[in-house]
Amino acid sequence: MRGNGKPDVELEEQFILRLPQRQADSIRTILRTKPQTLKKTLKIDLNIATGVGAVIVGRKRLSAYLIKLPTIVESYKTNIVGDRSTLFKTADITMIVQCTEEPLNQFTAESPHGYTLPLKNVRRRRFRKTLVNPEVAEEAEMVNRELYYLLSTDLQATSTRFEVQYEKCPPQTSCQFEKLLFGQVSSSDSEIDVED
């Protein structure tokens, strides 16, 4: 709820339900004839953590598997007023619930294909692995290991001291840095002349 007492607007949670042909036909006829009886006919029980569950259509129990799509499908509702129609986005669909009559021994939680034919093998085509130079990767790994070693030993130390070393420019004294940063700086309060 917002501060003004109005509830926050939330998008609906949606997914695509993929059923075997016989059960899909029965759900389609129920939606066309008596949509109010759909709650009695269709029951979905999914464990989001494992991605496995069951879908009951009428008296038939189906095994259900939650599969993540490689792309996002947007869902819209149409509002028709007079001769004007307006589209409202309701959700981003990123999951498919695939139902089978026989339980599967193993399933992949991520689909390599999108929802439509042009998105076949989209995960392989669009999200290719980047080529890595093995020498550069090995050197970066060695630098990371050395950094972690230094940080872990620094945490175990009772006291630490550090020194900044410059590679290109000759070391300058702190007085020269102060002059560059702040101009002429006095070293004590006695050098300041105060006029009465």
Coordinates of N, CA, C and O in Angstrom, one line a residue:
M1 N 0.8 -1.2 0.0 CA 0.0 0.0 0.0 C 0.9 1.2 0.0 O 1.9 1.3 0.6
R2 N 0.4 2.2 -0.7 CA 1.2 3.5 -0.7 C 0.8 4.3 0.5 O -0.2 4.0 1.2
G3 N 1.4 5.4 0.7 CA 1.2 6.3 1.8 C -0.2 6.9 1.8 O -0.8 7.2 2.8
N4 N -0.8 7.1 0.6 CA -2.1 7.7 0.5 C -3.3 6.7 0.7 O -4.4 7.1 0.5
G5 N -3.0 5.5 1.0 CA -4.0 4.5 1.3 C -4.5 3.7 0.1 O -5.3 2.8 0.2
K6 N -3.9 4.1 -1.1 CA -4.3 3.3 -2.3 C -3.4 2.1 -2.5 O -2.2 2.2 -2.2
P7 N -3.9 1.0 -2.9 CA -3.0 -0.2 -3.1 C -2.1 0.0 -4.3 O -2.4 0.7 -5.2
D8 N -0.9 -0.6 -4.2 CA 0.1 -0.6 -5.3 C -0.5 -1.4 -6.4 O -1.2 -2.4 -6.3
V9 N -0.2 -1.0 -7.7 CA -0.6 -1.7 -8.8 C 0.4 -2.8 -9.1 O 1.6 -2.5 -9.2
E10 N 0.0 -4.0 -9.2 CA 0.9 -5.1 -9.4 C 0.5 -5.8 -10.7 O -0.7 -5.9 -11.0
L11 N 1.5 -6.2 -11.4 CA 1.3 -7.0 -12.6 C 0.9 -8.4 -12.3 O 1.3 -8.9 -11.2
E12 N 0.0 -9.0 -13.1 CA -0.4 -10.4 -12.8 C 0.8 -11.3 -13.1 O 1.7 -11.0 -13.9
E13 N 0.8 -12.4 -12.4 CA 1.8 -13.4 -12.6 C 1.2 -14.4 -13.6 O 0.1 -15.0 -13.3
Q14 N 1.9 -14.6 -14.7 CA 1.4 -15.5 -15.8 C 2.4 -16.4 -16.2 O 3.6 -16.1 -16.1
F15 N 2.0 -17.5 -16.8 CA 2.9 -18.5 -17.4 C 2.1 -19.2 -18.5 O 0.9 -19.1 -18.6
I16 N 2.8 -19.9 -19.3 CA 2.1 -20.6 -20.4 C 1.9 -22.1 -20.0 O 2.9 -22.7 -19.5
L17 N 0.7 -22.6 -20.1 CA 0.4 -24.0 -19.7 C 0.4 -24.8 -21.0 O -0.5 -24.6 -21.9
R18 N 1.3 -25.8 -21.2 CA 1.3 -26.6 -22.3 C 0.8 -28.0 -21.9 O 1.5 -28.7 -21.1
L19 N -0.3 -28.4 -22.5 CA -1.0 -29.7 -22.1 C -1.0 -30.7 -23.3 O -0.8 -30.2 -24.4
P20 N -1.1 -32.0 -23.0 CA -1.3 -32.9 -24.1 C -2.6 -32.6 -24.9 O -3.5 -31.9 -24.3
Q21 N -2.7 -33.0 -26.1 CA -3.8 -32.6 -27.0 C -5.2 -32.9 -26.4 O -6.1 -32.0 -26.5
R22 N -5.4 -34.0 -25.9 CA -6.8 -34.4 -25.3 C -7.2 -33.4 -24.2 O -8.3 -32.9 -24.2
Q23 N -6.3 -33.2 -23.3 CA -6.6 -32.3 -22.1 C -6.7 -30.8 -22.6 O -7.5 -30.1 -22.1
A24 N -5.9 -30.5 -23.6 CA -6.0 -29.1 -24.1 C -7.3 -28.9 -24.8 O -8.0 -27.8 -24.6
D25 N -7.8 -29.9 -25.5 CA -9.2 -29.7 -26.1 C -10.3 -29.6 -25.1 O -11.2 -28.8 -25.3
S26 N -10.2 -30.4 -24.0 CA -11.2 -30.3 -23.0 C -11.2 -28.9 -22.3 O -12.3 -28.4 -22.0
I27 N -10.0 -28.4 -22.0 CA -9.9 -27.1 -21.4 C -10.5 -26.0 -22.3 O -11.1 -25.1 -21.9
R28 N -10.1 -26.1 -23.6 CA -10.6 -25.2 -24.6 C -12.1 -25.2 -24.7 O -12.8 -24.1 -24.7
T29 N -12.8 -26.3 -24.6 CA -14.2 -26.4 -24.7 C -14.9 -25.8 -23.4 O -15.9 -25.1 -23.5
I30 N -14.2 -26.0 -22.3 CA -14.7 -25.5 -21.0 C -14.6 -24.0 -21.0 O -15.6 -23.3 -20.6
L31 N -13.5 -23.4 -21.5 CA -13.4 -22.0 -21.6 C -14.4 -21.3 -22.6 O -14.8 -20.2 -22.3
R32 N -14.8 -22.1 -23.6 CA -15.8 -21.5 -24.6 C -17.2 -21.6 -24.1 O -18.0 -20.8 -24.3
T33 N -17.5 -22.7 -23.3 CA -18.9 -22.9 -22.9 C -19.2 -22.4 -21.5 O -20.0 -21.6 -21.3
K34 N -18.4 -22.9 -20.5 CA -18.7 -22.6 -19.1 C -17.4 -22.2 -18.4 O -16.8 -23.0 -17.7
P35 N -16.9 -21.0 -18.6 CA -15.6 -20.6 -18.0 C -15.6 -20.6 -16.5 O -14.6 -20.7 -15.8
Q36 N -16.8 -20.5 -15.9 CA -16.9 -20.4 -14.4 C -16.6 -21.8 -13.7 O -16.3 -21.8 -12.6
T37 N -16.7 -22.9 -14.5 CA -16.4 -24.2 -13.9 C -14.9 -24.6 -14.1 O -14.5 -25.7 -13.7
L38 N -14.1 -23.7 -14.6 CA -12.7 -24.0 -14.8 C -11.9 -24.3 -13.5 O -11.1 -25.2 -13.4
K39 N -12.3 -23.6 -12.4 CA -11.6 -23.8 -11.1 C -11.9 -25.2 -10.6 O -11.1 -25.8 -9.9
K40 N -13.0 -25.8 -10.9 CA -13.3 -27.2 -10.5 C -12.6 -28.2 -11.4 O -12.3 -29.3 -10.9
T41 N -12.4 -27.9 -12.6 CA -11.8 -28.8 -13.6 C -10.3 -28.8 -13.6 O -9.7 -29.9 -13.7
L42 N -9.7 -27.7 -13.4 CA -8.2 -27.5 -13.5 C -7.6 -27.2 -12.2 O -8.0 -26.2 -11.6
K43 N -6.7 -28.0 -11.7 CA -5.9 -27.7 -10.5 C -4.4 -27.8 -10.8 O -4.0 -28.8 -11.4
I44 N -3.7 -26.8 -10.4 CA -2.2 -26.8 -10.6 C -1.5 -26.8 -9.3 O -1.8 -25.9 -8.4
D45 N -0.6 -27.7 -9.1 CA 0.2 -27.8 -7.8 C 1.7 -27.9 -8.2 O 2.1 -28.9 -8.8
L46 N 2.4 -26.8 -8.0 CA 3.8 -26.7 -8.4 C 4.7 -26.3 -7.3 O 4.3 -25.5 -6.4
N47 N 5.9 -26.9 -7.2 CA 6.9 -26.5 -6.3 C 7.9 -25.7 -7.0 O 8.6 -26.1 -7.9
I48 N 7.9 -24.4 -6.8 CA 8.7 -23.4 -7.5 C 10.2 -23.7 -7.4 O 11.0 -23.6 -8.3
A49 N 10.6 -24.1 -6.2 CA 12.0 -24.4 -5.9 C 12.6 -25.5 -6.8 O 13.7 -25.4 -7.4
T50 N 11.8 -26.6 -6.9 CA 12.3 -27.8 -7.7 C 11.8 -27.7 -9.1 O 12.4 -28.3 -10.0
G51 N 10.8 -27.0 -9.4 CA 10.2 -26.9 -10.8 C 9.4 -28.1 -11.2 O 9.1 -28.3 -12.3
V52 N 9.0 -28.9 -10.2 CA 8.2 -30.1 -10.5 C 6.9 -30.0 -9.8 O 6.8 -29.5 -8.7
G53 N 5.8 -30.6 -10.4 CA 4.5 -30.6 -9.7 C 3.6 -31.4 -10.5 O 3.9 -32.3 -11.2
A54 N 2.3 -31.1 -10.2 CA 1.2 -31.9 -10.9 C 0.1 -31.0 -11.3 O -0.2 -30.0 -10.7
V55 N -0.5 -31.3 -12.4 CA -1.7 -30.6 -13.0 C -2.8 -31.7 -13.1 O -2.6 -32.7 -13.7
I56 N -3.9 -31.3 -12.5 CA -5.1 -32.2 -12.6 C -6.1 -31.6 -13.5 O -6.6 -30.5 -13.2
V57 N -6.5 -32.3 -14.6 CA -7.5 -31.8 -15.5 C -8.6 -32.9 -15.5 O -8.5 -34.0 -15.9
G58 N -9.7 -32.5 -14.9 CA -10.8 -33.4 -14.7 C -10.4 -34.4 -13.7 O -10.1 -34.2 -12.5
R59 N -10.3 -35.7 -14.1 CA -9.9 -36.8 -13.3 C -8.5 -37.3 -13.7 O -7.9 -38.2 -13.1
K60 N -7.9 -36.7 -14.7 CA -6.6 -37.1 -15.2 C -5.5 -36.3 -14.5 O -5.5 -35.1 -14.5
R61 N -4.5 -37.0 -13.9 CA -3.4 -36.4 -13.2 C -2.2 -36.4 -14.2 O -1.8 -37.4 -14.7
L62 N -1.6 -35.2 -14.4 CA -0.4 -35.0 -15.3 C 0.8 -34.6 -14.5 O 0.7 -33.8 -13.5
S63 N 2.0 -35.0 -14.9 CA 3.2 -34.5 -14.4 C 3.5 -33.2 -15.0 O 3.4 -33.0 -16.2
A64 N 3.9 -32.2 -14.2 CA 4.2 -30.9 -14.6 C 5.6 -30.5 -14.3 O 6.1 -30.8 -13.3
Y65 N 6.2 -29.8 -15.3 CA 7.6 -29.3 -15.1 C 7.7 -27.8 -15.5 O 7.2 -27.4 -16.6
L66 N 8.3 -27.0 -14.7 CA 8.5 -25.6 -14.9 C 9.7 -25.4 -15.7 O 10.8 -25.7 -15.2
I67 N 9.6 -24.8 -16.9 CA 10.7 -24.5 -17.7 C 10.9 -23.0 -18.0 O 9.9 -22.4 -18.3
K68 N 12.1 -22.5 -17.9 CA 12.3 -21.1 -18.1 C 12.6 -20.8 -19.5 O 13.4 -21.5 -20.2
L69 N 11.9 -19.8 -20.1 CA 12.1 -19.4 -21.5 C 13.4 -18.6 -21.6 O 13.7 -17.8 -20.6
P70 N 14.1 -18.6 -22.7 CA 15.3 -17.8 -22.9 C 14.9 -16.3 -23.2 O 15.8 -15.4 -23.1
T71 N 13.7 -16.1 -23.6 CA 13.3 -14.7 -23.9 C 12.1 -14.3 -23.1 O 11.5 -15.2 -22.4
I72 N 11.7 -13.1 -23.1 CA 10.5 -12.6 -22.4 C 9.3 -12.4 -23.4 O 9.5 -11.8 -24.4
V73 N 8.2 -13.0 -23.0 CA 7.0 -12.8 -23.8 C 6.1 -11.9 -23.0 O 5.8 -12.1 -21.9
E74 N 5.6 -10.8 -23.7 CA 4.8 -9.8 -23.0 C 3.3 -10.2 -23.2 O 2.9 -10.6 -24.3
S75 N 2.5 -10.0 -22.2 CA 1.1 -10.3 -22.2 C 0.3 -9.0 -22.1 O 0.6 -8.1 -21.3
Y76 N -0.7 -8.8 -23.0 CA -1.5 -7.6 -23.0 C -3.0 -7.9 -22.9 O -3.4 -9.0 -23.3
K77 N -3.7 -6.9 -22.4 CA -5.2 -7.0 -22.4 C -5.7 -5.8 -23.3 O -5.1 -4.8 -23.3
T78 N -6.8 -6.0 -23.9 CA -7.4 -5.0 -24.8 C -8.6 -4.4 -24.2 O -9.5 -5.1 -23.7
N79 N -8.7 -3.1 -24.2 CA -9.8 -2.4 -23.7 C -10.5 -1.7 -24.9 O -9.9 -0.8 -25.4
I80 N -11.7 -2.1 -25.2 CA -12.3 -1.5 -26.4 C -13.5 -0.6 -25.9 O -14.4 -1.1 -25.2
V81 N -13.3 0.7 -26.3 CA -14.4 1.6 -25.9 C -14.8 2.3 -27.2 O -14.0 3.1 -27.8
G82 N -16.0 2.1 -27.6 CA -16.5 2.7 -28.8 C -15.7 2.1 -30.0 O -15.7 0.9 -30.2
D83 N -15.1 3.0 -30.8 CA -14.3 2.6 -31.9 C -12.8 2.6 -31.6 O -12.0 2.3 -32.5
R84 N -12.4 2.9 -30.4 CA -11.0 2.9 -30.0 C -10.7 1.7 -29.2 O -11.5 1.3 -28.3
S85 N -9.5 1.1 -29.4 CA -9.0 0.0 -28.6 C -7.7 0.4 -28.0 O -6.9 1.0 -28.6
T86 N -7.5 0.1 -26.7 CA -6.3 0.4 -26.0 C -5.7 -0.9 -25.5 O -6.4 -1.7 -24.9
L87 N -4.4 -1.0 -25.6 CA -3.7 -2.2 -25.1 C -3.0 -1.8 -23.7 O -2.4 -0.8 -23.6
F88 N -3.2 -2.7 -22.8 CA -2.6 -2.6 -21.4 C -1.7 -3.8 -21.2 O -2.1 -4.9 -21.3
K89 N -0.4 -3.5 -20.9 CA 0.5 -4.6 -20.6 C 0.1 -5.2 -19.2 O 0.0 -4.5 -18.2
T90 N 0.0 -6.5 -19.1 CA -0.4 -7.1 -17.8 C 0.8 -7.9 -17.2 O 0.8 -8.0 -16.0
A91 N 1.7 -8.5 -18.0 CA 2.7 -9.3 -17.4 C 3.8 -9.6 -18.4 O 3.6 -9.5 -19.6
D92 N 5.0 -10.0 -17.8 CA 6.1 -10.6 -18.6 C 6.0 -12.0 -18.3 O 6.1 -12.5 -17.2
I93 N 5.9 -12.8 -19.4 CA 5.8 -14.3 -19.2 C 7.2 -14.9 -19.5 O 7.8 -14.7 -20.5
T94 N 7.8 -15.5 -18.5 CA 9.1 -16.1 -18.6 C 9.2 -17.6 -18.3 O 10.2 -18.2 -18.4
M95 N 8.0 -18.2 -18.1 CA 8.0 -19.6 -17.7 C 6.9 -20.4 -18.5 O 5.9 -19.8 -18.9
I96 N 7.2 -21.7 -18.8 CA 6.2 -22.6 -19.4 C 6.0 -23.7 -18.4 O 7.0 -24.3 -17.9
V97 N 4.8 -24.1 -18.2 CA 4.5 -25.4 -17.4 C 4.2 -26.4 -18.4 O 3.2 -26.4 -19.1
Q98 N 5.2 -27.3 -18.6 CA 5.1 -28.4 -19.6 C 4.5 -29.6 -18.9 O 5.0 -30.1 -17.9
C99 N 3.3 -30.1 -19.4 CA 2.6 -31.3 -18.7 C 2.8 -32.5 -19.6 O 2.6 -32.4 -20.8
T100 N 3.1 -33.6 -19.0 CA 3.2 -34.9 -19.7 C 2.4 -36.0 -18.9 O 2.2 -35.8 -17.7
E101 N 2.0 -37.0 -19.6 CA 1.2 -38.0 -19.0 C 2.1 -39.0 -18.2 O 1.7 -39.5 -17.2
E102 N 3.3 -39.2 -18.7 CA 4.3 -40.0 -18.0 C 5.3 -39.1 -17.2 O 5.8 -38.1 -17.8
P103 N 5.7 -39.5 -16.0 CA 6.7 -38.7 -15.3 C 8.1 -38.8 -16.0 O 8.4 -39.9 -16.5
L104 N 8.8 -37.8 -16.1 CA 10.1 -37.8 -16.7 C 11.2 -38.1 -15.7 O 11.1 -37.6 -14.5
N105 N 12.2 -38.8 -16.1 CA 13.3 -39.1 -15.2 C 14.2 -37.9 -14.9 O 14.6 -37.6 -13.8
Q106 N 14.4 -37.1 -16.0 CA 15.1 -35.8 -15.8 C 14.6 -34.8 -16.8 O 14.1 -35.2 -17.9
F107 N 14.7 -33.6 -16.5 CA 14.2 -32.5 -17.4 C 15.2 -31.3 -17.3 O 15.9 -31.2 -16.3
T108 N 15.2 -30.5 -18.4 CA 16.1 -29.3 -18.3 C 15.2 -28.2 -17.8 O 14.1 -28.0 -18.3
A109 N 15.7 -27.4 -16.9 CA 15.0 -26.3 -16.3 C 15.0 -25.1 -17.2 O 14.1 -24.2 -17.1
E110 N 15.9 -25.0 -18.2 CA 15.9 -23.9 -19.1 C 15.8 -24.4 -20.6 O 16.4 -25.4 -21.0
S111 N 14.9 -23.8 -21.3 CA 14.6 -24.2 -22.7 C 15.6 -23.5 -23.6 O 15.9 -22.3 -23.5
P112 N 16.2 -24.2 -24.6 CA 17.1 -23.6 -25.5 C 16.3 -22.8 -26.6 O 16.9 -22.0 -27.3
H113 N 15.0 -23.1 -26.7 CA 14.2 -22.5 -27.8 C 13.2 -21.5 -27.2 O 12.8 -21.6 -26.0
G114 N 12.9 -20.5 -28.0 CA 11.8 -19.5 -27.6 C 10.5 -20.1 -27.8 O 10.3 -21.3 -28.1
Y115 N 9.5 -19.3 -27.7 CA 8.1 -19.8 -27.8 C 7.6 -19.9 -29.3 O 6.8 -20.7 -29.6
T116 N 8.2 -19.1 -30.2 CA 7.8 -19.2 -31.6 C 8.9 -19.8 -32.4 O 10.1 -19.9 -32.0
L117 N 8.6 -20.2 -33.7 CA 9.6 -20.8 -34.5 C 10.8 -20.0 -34.9 O 11.9 -20.5 -34.9
P118 N 10.7 -18.7 -35.1 CA 11.9 -17.9 -35.3 C 12.9 -17.9 -34.2 O 14.1 -17.6 -34.4
L119 N 12.5 -18.3 -33.0 CA 13.3 -18.3 -31.8 C 13.9 -19.7 -31.5 O 14.3 -20.0 -30.4
K120 N 14.0 -20.5 -32.6 CA 14.6 -21.9 -32.4 C 16.1 -21.7 -32.1 O 16.8 -21.0 -32.8
N121 N 16.6 -22.4 -31.1 CA 18.0 -22.3 -30.7 C 18.4 -20.9 -30.4 O 19.6 -20.5 -30.6
V122 N 17.6 -20.1 -29.8 CA 17.9 -18.7 -29.6 C 18.9 -18.5 -28.5 O 19.7 -17.6 -28.5
R123 N 18.9 -19.4 -27.5 CA 19.9 -19.3 -26.5 C 21.3 -19.5 -27.0 O 22.3 -18.8 -26.6
R124 N 21.5 -20.4 -28.0 CA 22.8 -20.7 -28.5 C 23.2 -19.5 -29.5 O 24.4 -19.1 -29.6
R125 N 22.3 -19.0 -30.3 CA 22.6 -18.0 -31.3 C 22.8 -16.6 -30.7 O 23.8 -15.9 -31.1
R126 N 22.0 -16.2 -29.7 CA 22.1 -14.9 -29.2 C 23.0 -14.7 -28.0 O 23.6 -13.7 -27.7
F127 N 23.1 -15.8 -27.2 CA 23.9 -15.7 -26.0 C 25.1 -16.6 -26.1 O 25.3 -17.5 -25.3
R128 N 26.0 -16.3 -27.1 CA 27.2 -17.1 -27.3 C 28.2 -16.9 -26.1 O 28.2 -15.8 -25.6
K129 N 29.0 -17.9 -25.9 CA 30.1 -17.7 -24.9 C 31.1 -16.8 -25.6 O 31.4 -16.9 -26.7
T130 N 31.7 -15.9 -24.7 CA 32.7 -15.0 -25.3 C 34.1 -15.8 -25.3 O 34.4 -16.6 -24.5
L131 N 34.8 -15.5 -26.4 CA 36.1 -16.1 -26.5 C 37.1 -15.5 -25.5 O 37.2 -14.3 -25.4
V132 N 37.9 -16.3 -24.9 CA 38.8 -15.9 -23.9 C 40.2 -16.3 -24.3 O 40.4 -17.5 -24.6
N133 N 41.2 -15.4 -24.2 CA 42.6 -15.7 -24.5 C 43.1 -16.5 -23.3 O 43.0 -15.9 -22.2
P134 N 43.6 -17.7 -23.4 CA 43.9 -18.5 -22.2 C 45.1 -17.9 -21.4 O 45.1 -18.0 -20.2
E135 N 46.0 -17.2 -22.1 CA 47.1 -16.6 -21.4 C 46.6 -15.4 -20.5 O 47.1 -15.3 -19.4
V136 N 45.8 -14.6 -21.1 CA 45.2 -13.5 -20.3 C 44.4 -14.0 -19.1 O 44.4 -13.4 -18.0
A137 N 43.6 -15.0 -19.4 CA 42.7 -15.6 -18.3 C 43.6 -16.2 -17.2 O 43.3 -16.0 -16.0
E138 N 44.7 -16.8 -17.6 CA 45.6 -17.4 -16.5 C 46.2 -16.3 -15.7 O 46.3 -16.4 -14.5
E139 N 46.7 -15.3 -16.4 CA 47.3 -14.1 -15.7 C 46.3 -13.5 -14.7 O 46.7 -13.1 -13.6
A140 N 45.1 -13.3 -15.2 CA 44.1 -12.6 -14.4 C 43.8 -13.5 -13.2 O 43.6 -13.0 -12.0
E141 N 43.7 -14.8 -13.4 CA 43.5 -15.7 -12.2 C 44.6 -15.7 -11.2 O 44.4 -15.7 -10.0
M142 N 45.8 -15.6 -11.7 CA 47.0 -15.5 -10.8 C 46.9 -14.2 -10.0 O 47.2 -14.1 -8.8
V143 N 46.6 -13.1 -10.6 CA 46.4 -11.8 -10.0 C 45.3 -11.8 -8.9 O 45.5 -11.3 -7.8
N144 N 44.2 -12.5 -9.2 CA 43.1 -12.6 -8.3 C 43.5 -13.4 -7.1 O 43.2 -13.0 -5.9
R145 N 44.2 -14.5 -7.3 CA 44.7 -15.3 -6.2 C 45.7 -14.6 -5.3 O 45.6 -14.6 -4.0
E146 N 46.6 -13.8 -5.9 CA 47.5 -13.0 -5.1 C 46.8 -11.9 -4.3 O 47.1 -11.7 -3.1
L147 N 45.8 -11.3 -4.9 CA 45.0 -10.3 -4.2 C 44.3 -10.8 -3.0 O 44.3 -10.3 -1.9
Y148 N 43.6 -12.0 -3.2 CA 42.9 -12.6 -2.1 C 43.9 -13.0 -1.0 O 43.6 -12.9 0.2
Y149 N 45.1 -13.5 -1.4 CA 46.1 -13.9 -0.4 C 46.5 -12.7 0.4 O 46.6 -12.7 1.7
L150 N 46.8 -11.6 -0.3 CA 47.2 -10.3 0.4 C 46.1 -9.8 1.3 O 46.4 -9.4 2.5
L151 N 44.9 -9.8 0.9 CA 43.8 -9.3 1.7 C 43.5 -10.2 2.9 O 43.3 -9.7 4.0
S152 N 43.7 -11.5 2.7 CA 43.4 -12.4 3.9 C 44.6 -12.3 4.9 O 44.3 -12.3 6.1
T153 N 45.8 -12.1 4.5 CA 46.9 -11.9 5.4 C 46.8 -10.5 6.1 O 47.2 -10.4 7.2
D154 N 46.3 -9.5 5.4 CA 46.1 -8.2 5.9 C 45.1 -8.2 7.0 O 45.2 -7.5 8.0
L155 N 44.0 -9.1 6.9 CA 43.0 -9.2 7.9 C 43.6 -9.8 9.2 O 43.1 -9.5 10.3
Q156 N 44.6 -10.7 9.0 CA 45.1 -11.4 10.2 C 46.2 -10.6 10.9 O 46.6 -10.9 12.0
A157 N 46.7 -9.6 10.3 CA 47.8 -8.8 10.8 C 47.3 -8.0 12.0 O 46.2 -7.6 12.1
T158 N 48.2 -7.7 13.0 CA 47.9 -6.9 14.2 C 48.0 -5.4 13.8 O 47.3 -4.6 14.4
S159 N 48.9 -5.1 13.0 CA 49.1 -3.7 12.5 C 49.5 -3.7 11.1 O 50.2 -4.6 10.6
T160 N 49.1 -2.7 10.3 CA 49.5 -2.6 8.9 C 50.1 -1.2 8.6 O 49.8 -0.2 9.3
R161 N 51.0 -1.1 7.6 CA 51.5 0.1 7.2 C 51.6 0.0 5.6 O 51.9 -1.0 5.1
F162 N 51.3 1.1 5.0 CA 51.3 1.1 3.5 C 52.1 2.3 3.0 O 52.3 3.3 3.7
E163 N 52.6 2.1 1.8 CA 53.4 3.1 1.2 C 53.0 3.2 -0.3 O 52.9 2.1 -1.0
V164 N 52.7 4.3 -0.8 CA 52.3 4.5 -2.2 C 53.6 4.6 -3.0 O 54.5 5.5 -2.8
Q165 N 53.7 3.8 -4.1 CA 54.9 3.9 -5.0 C 54.4 4.3 -6.3 O 53.4 3.7 -6.9
Y166 N 55.1 5.2 -6.9 CA 54.8 5.7 -8.2 C 55.8 5.1 -9.2 O 57.0 5.2 -9.0
E167 N 55.3 4.6 -10.4 CA 56.2 4.0 -11.3 C 56.8 5.0 -12.3 O 57.9 5.0 -12.6
K168 N 56.0 6.0 -12.8 CA 56.4 6.8 -13.9 C 57.0 8.1 -13.4 O 58.0 8.6 -13.9
C169 N 56.4 8.8 -12.5 CA 56.9 10.1 -12.0 C 57.8 9.9 -10.8 O 57.6 9.0 -10.0
P170 N 58.8 10.7 -10.6 CA 59.7 10.6 -9.5 C 58.9 10.9 -8.2 O 58.0 11.7 -8.2
P171 N 59.3 10.3 -7.1 CA 58.6 10.6 -5.8 C 58.8 12.0 -5.4 O 59.8 12.6 -5.5
Q172 N 57.7 12.7 -5.0 CA 57.7 14.0 -4.5 C 57.4 14.0 -3.0 O 56.8 13.1 -2.5
T173 N 57.9 15.0 -2.4 CA 57.7 15.1 -0.9 C 56.3 15.5 -0.7 O 55.6 16.1 -1.6
S174 N 55.8 15.3 0.6 CA 54.5 15.7 0.9 C 54.3 17.2 0.8 O 53.2 17.7 0.5
C175 N 55.4 18.0 1.1 CA 55.3 19.5 1.0 C 55.0 19.9 -0.4 O 54.2 20.8 -0.7
Q176 N 55.6 19.2 -1.4 CA 55.3 19.6 -2.8 C 53.9 19.2 -3.2 O 53.3 20.0 -3.9
F177 N 53.4 18.1 -2.7 CA 52.0 17.8 -3.0 C 51.0 18.8 -2.3 O 50.0 19.2 -2.9
E178 N 51.3 19.2 -1.1 CA 50.5 20.2 -0.4 C 50.5 21.5 -1.2 O 49.4 22.2 -1.3
K179 N 51.6 21.9 -1.7 CA 51.7 23.2 -2.5 C 50.9 23.0 -3.8 O 50.2 24.0 -4.2
L180 N 50.9 21.9 -4.4 CA 50.1 21.6 -5.6 C 48.6 21.7 -5.3 O 47.9 22.2 -6.1
L181 N 48.3 21.0 -4.2 CA 46.8 20.9 -3.9 C 46.3 22.2 -3.3 O 45.2 22.7 -3.7
F182 N 47.0 22.7 -2.3 CA 46.4 23.8 -1.5 C 47.1 25.2 -1.6 O 46.7 26.1 -1.1
G183 N 48.2 25.2 -2.4 CA 48.9 26.5 -2.5 C 49.9 26.6 -1.3 O 50.3 25.6 -0.7
Q184 N 50.2 27.8 -0.9 CA 51.2 28.0 0.2 C 50.4 27.7 1.5 O 49.4 28.3 1.8
V185 N 50.9 26.7 2.3 CA 50.2 26.3 3.5 C 51.2 26.6 4.6 O 52.4 26.2 4.5
S186 N 50.7 27.2 5.7 CA 51.6 27.4 6.9 C 51.7 26.2 7.7 O 50.7 25.4 7.8
S187 N 52.8 26.0 8.4 CA 53.0 24.8 9.1 C 52.6 24.9 10.6 O 52.4 23.9 11.3
S188 N 52.4 26.1 11.1 CA 51.9 26.3 12.5 C 51.1 27.5 12.6 O 51.0 28.4 11.7
D189 N 50.4 27.6 13.7 CA 49.6 28.8 14.0 C 50.4 30.1 14.2 O 49.9 31.2 14.1
S190 N 51.6 29.9 14.7 CA 52.4 31.1 15.0 C 52.8 31.9 13.8 O 53.1 33.1 13.9
E191 N 52.8 31.3 12.6 CA 53.1 32.0 11.3 C 52.0 32.9 10.8 O 52.2 33.7 9.9
I192 N 50.8 32.7 11.3 CA 49.7 33.5 10.9 C 49.7 34.9 11.5 O 49.7 35.0 12.8
D193 N 49.7 35.9 10.7 CA 49.6 37.2 11.3 C 48.2 37.7 11.4 O 47.4 37.6 10.5
V194 N 47.8 38.0 12.6 CA 46.5 38.4 12.9 C 46.5 39.9 13.1 O 47.2 40.5 13.9
E195 N 45.7 40.6 12.4 CA 45.6 42.1 12.5 C 44.5 42.4 13.5 O 43.4 41.8 13.5
D196 N 44.8 43.3 14.5 CA 43.8 43.7 15.5 C 42.9 44.8 15.0 O 43.1 45.7 14.3

